[in-house]
Every structure is written in C-alpha cells, then in structure tokens.
GROMACS .gro file of C-alpha atoms in nm:
model
   98
    1MET     CA    1  -6.217   4.253  -0.896
    2SER     CA    2  -5.877   4.094  -0.840
    3GLN     CA    3  -5.755   3.775  -1.006
    4PRO     CA    4  -5.801   3.444  -0.821
    5ALA     CA    5  -5.490   3.340  -0.622
    6ILE     CA    6  -5.475   3.001  -0.794
    7THR     CA    7  -5.381   2.963  -1.160
    8LEU     CA    8  -5.430   2.625  -1.331
    9TYR     CA    9  -5.235   2.557  -1.649
   10ARG     CA   10  -5.424   2.295  -1.846
   11LEU     CA   11  -5.517   2.137  -2.176
   12GLN     CA   12  -5.861   2.115  -2.329
   13ALA     CA   13  -6.021   1.773  -2.264
   14CYS     CA   14  -5.725   1.646  -2.056
   15PRO     CA   15  -5.850   1.388  -1.803
   16PHE     CA   16  -5.569   1.466  -1.558
   17CYS     CA   17  -5.648   1.836  -1.581
   18GLU     CA   18  -6.017   1.763  -1.520
   19ARG     CA   19  -5.927   1.568  -1.207
   20VAL     CA   20  -5.768   1.883  -1.069
   21VAL     CA   21  -6.064   2.097  -1.177
   22ARG     CA   22  -6.304   1.864  -0.994
   23LYS     CA   23  -6.098   1.898  -0.676
   24LEU     CA   24  -6.078   2.278  -0.703
   25GLU     CA   25  -6.459   2.290  -0.751
   26GLU     CA   26  -6.519   2.042  -0.468
   27TYR     CA   27  -6.340   2.281  -0.231
   28ASP     CA   28  -6.515   2.581  -0.388
   29LEU     CA   29  -6.181   2.743  -0.469
   30GLU     CA   30  -6.165   3.028  -0.717
   31TYR     CA   31  -5.905   2.974  -0.985
   32GLN     CA   32  -5.805   3.102  -1.323
   33SER     CA   33  -5.763   2.854  -1.607
   34ARG     CA   34  -5.481   2.911  -1.852
   35PHE     CA   35  -5.516   2.680  -2.151
   36VAL     CA   36  -5.180   2.595  -2.302
   37GLU     CA   37  -5.049   2.458  -2.630
   38ALA     CA   38  -5.129   2.093  -2.697
   39LEU     CA   39  -4.784   2.036  -2.843
   40HIS     CA   40  -4.554   1.958  -2.550
   41SER     CA   41  -4.258   2.141  -2.703
   42LYS     CA   42  -4.461   2.464  -2.732
   43ARG     CA   43  -4.558   2.490  -2.362
   44ASN     CA   44  -4.299   2.753  -2.286
   45VAL     CA   45  -4.525   2.949  -2.049
   46VAL     CA   46  -4.562   2.642  -1.827
   47LYS     CA   47  -4.188   2.578  -1.838
   48ARG     CA   48  -4.116   2.934  -1.729
   49VAL     CA   49  -4.355   2.904  -1.436
   50THR     CA   50  -4.291   2.548  -1.316
   51GLY     CA   51  -3.963   2.443  -1.475
   52SER     CA   52  -4.141   2.168  -1.670
   53ARG     CA   53  -4.378   2.152  -1.965
   54THR     CA   54  -4.608   1.903  -1.789
   55VAL     CA   55  -4.975   1.984  -1.727
   56PRO     CA   56  -5.176   2.016  -1.523
   57ALA     CA   57  -4.976   2.262  -1.321
   58ILE     CA   58  -5.084   2.512  -1.059
   59VAL     CA   59  -4.950   2.823  -0.901
   60ASP     CA   60  -5.104   2.906  -0.568
   61GLU     CA   61  -5.029   3.263  -0.463
   62ASN     CA   62  -5.189   3.197  -0.123
   63THR     CA   63  -4.907   2.963  -0.021
   64GLY     CA   64  -4.634   3.027  -0.278
   65VAL     CA   65  -4.662   2.671  -0.413
   66THR     CA   66  -4.599   2.584  -0.778
   67MET     CA   67  -4.635   2.223  -0.889
   68SER     CA   68  -4.725   1.981  -1.165
   69GLU     CA   69  -4.870   1.628  -1.189
   70SER     CA   70  -5.238   1.575  -1.108
   71ALA     CA   71  -5.184   1.332  -0.822
   72ASN     CA   72  -4.947   1.575  -0.650
   73ILE     CA   73  -5.184   1.869  -0.704
   74VAL     CA   74  -5.487   1.679  -0.576
   75GLU     CA   75  -5.296   1.570  -0.266
   76TYR     CA   76  -5.176   1.927  -0.207
   77LEU     CA   77  -5.532   2.068  -0.244
   78GLU     CA   78  -5.669   1.809  -0.001
   79ARG     CA   79  -5.397   1.876   0.252
   80THR     CA   80  -5.417   2.255   0.218
   81TYR     CA   81  -5.783   2.326   0.157
   82GLY     CA   82  -5.966   2.000   0.246
   83GLY     CA   83  -5.975   1.938   0.619
   84ALA     CA   84  -6.251   2.074   0.836
   85ALA     CA   85  -6.312   2.378   0.620
   86ALA     CA   86  -6.448   2.172   0.330
   87GLY     CA   87  -6.579   1.875   0.524
   88ALA     CA   88  -6.482   1.666   0.221
   89ASP     CA   89  -6.484   1.293   0.177
   90GLU     CA   90  -6.115   1.217   0.222
   91GLY     CA   91  -6.124   0.896   0.020
   92THR     CA   92  -6.207   1.056  -0.315
   93ALA     CA   93  -5.853   1.100  -0.442
   94ALA     CA   94  -5.816   0.734  -0.541
   95ALA     CA   95  -5.568   0.606  -0.789
   96GLY     CA   96  -5.461   0.743  -1.118
   97GLY     CA   97  -5.158   0.921  -1.244
   98SER     CA   98  -5.052   1.184  -1.484
   0.00000   0.00000   0.00000
C-alpha cells in the first residue's frame, strides 16, 4: 500500500499538534505522523521540509502545500477538505495559537 499523501511533523504530547490531529481525523484524512526532536535546534528534518523548525507542520502531496503553525494548518484543512465533502461544523476551529 502507498504512503498517505499528508505527512504531519509533530511532537509527542504537543497540544498544537493534537489540534491538527483532531482536524485530520474529523475529515477522515489519512496521514503519516513523523515525530521530531523535542529540542528546537535539533529539528533539522522539519527545517529542510518547511524552512522552519516549528511544529506542527504538514506536507500535503495532494495539493503541493507545505506549512507550519496549527492555526494556519487547521484553516487550510477546513478550506481544502472541509466543505460539503465532510459536512463539518464550521465553527470548531475557534481561537488558539501555536
């Protein structure tokens, strides 16, 4: 079986990462989790992919999008995968930052 088109770079027990995970699961999107180093200066794999060491970060091969920051990612997922296909409650992405 092929790899999921979405890769999520995340930390263990990171609330901002979990916010993105909840949104991916809400839209029933397959994704691959890549857990990264807790020490910010050691997150070289994330820097190579996104240009920043910030997590969460996603790479979506379906659309060619690479981005960081949970609020941006959640907004992107809602805009791209929410809509009629998911029939989701559009008010769930309330406040909170990363």
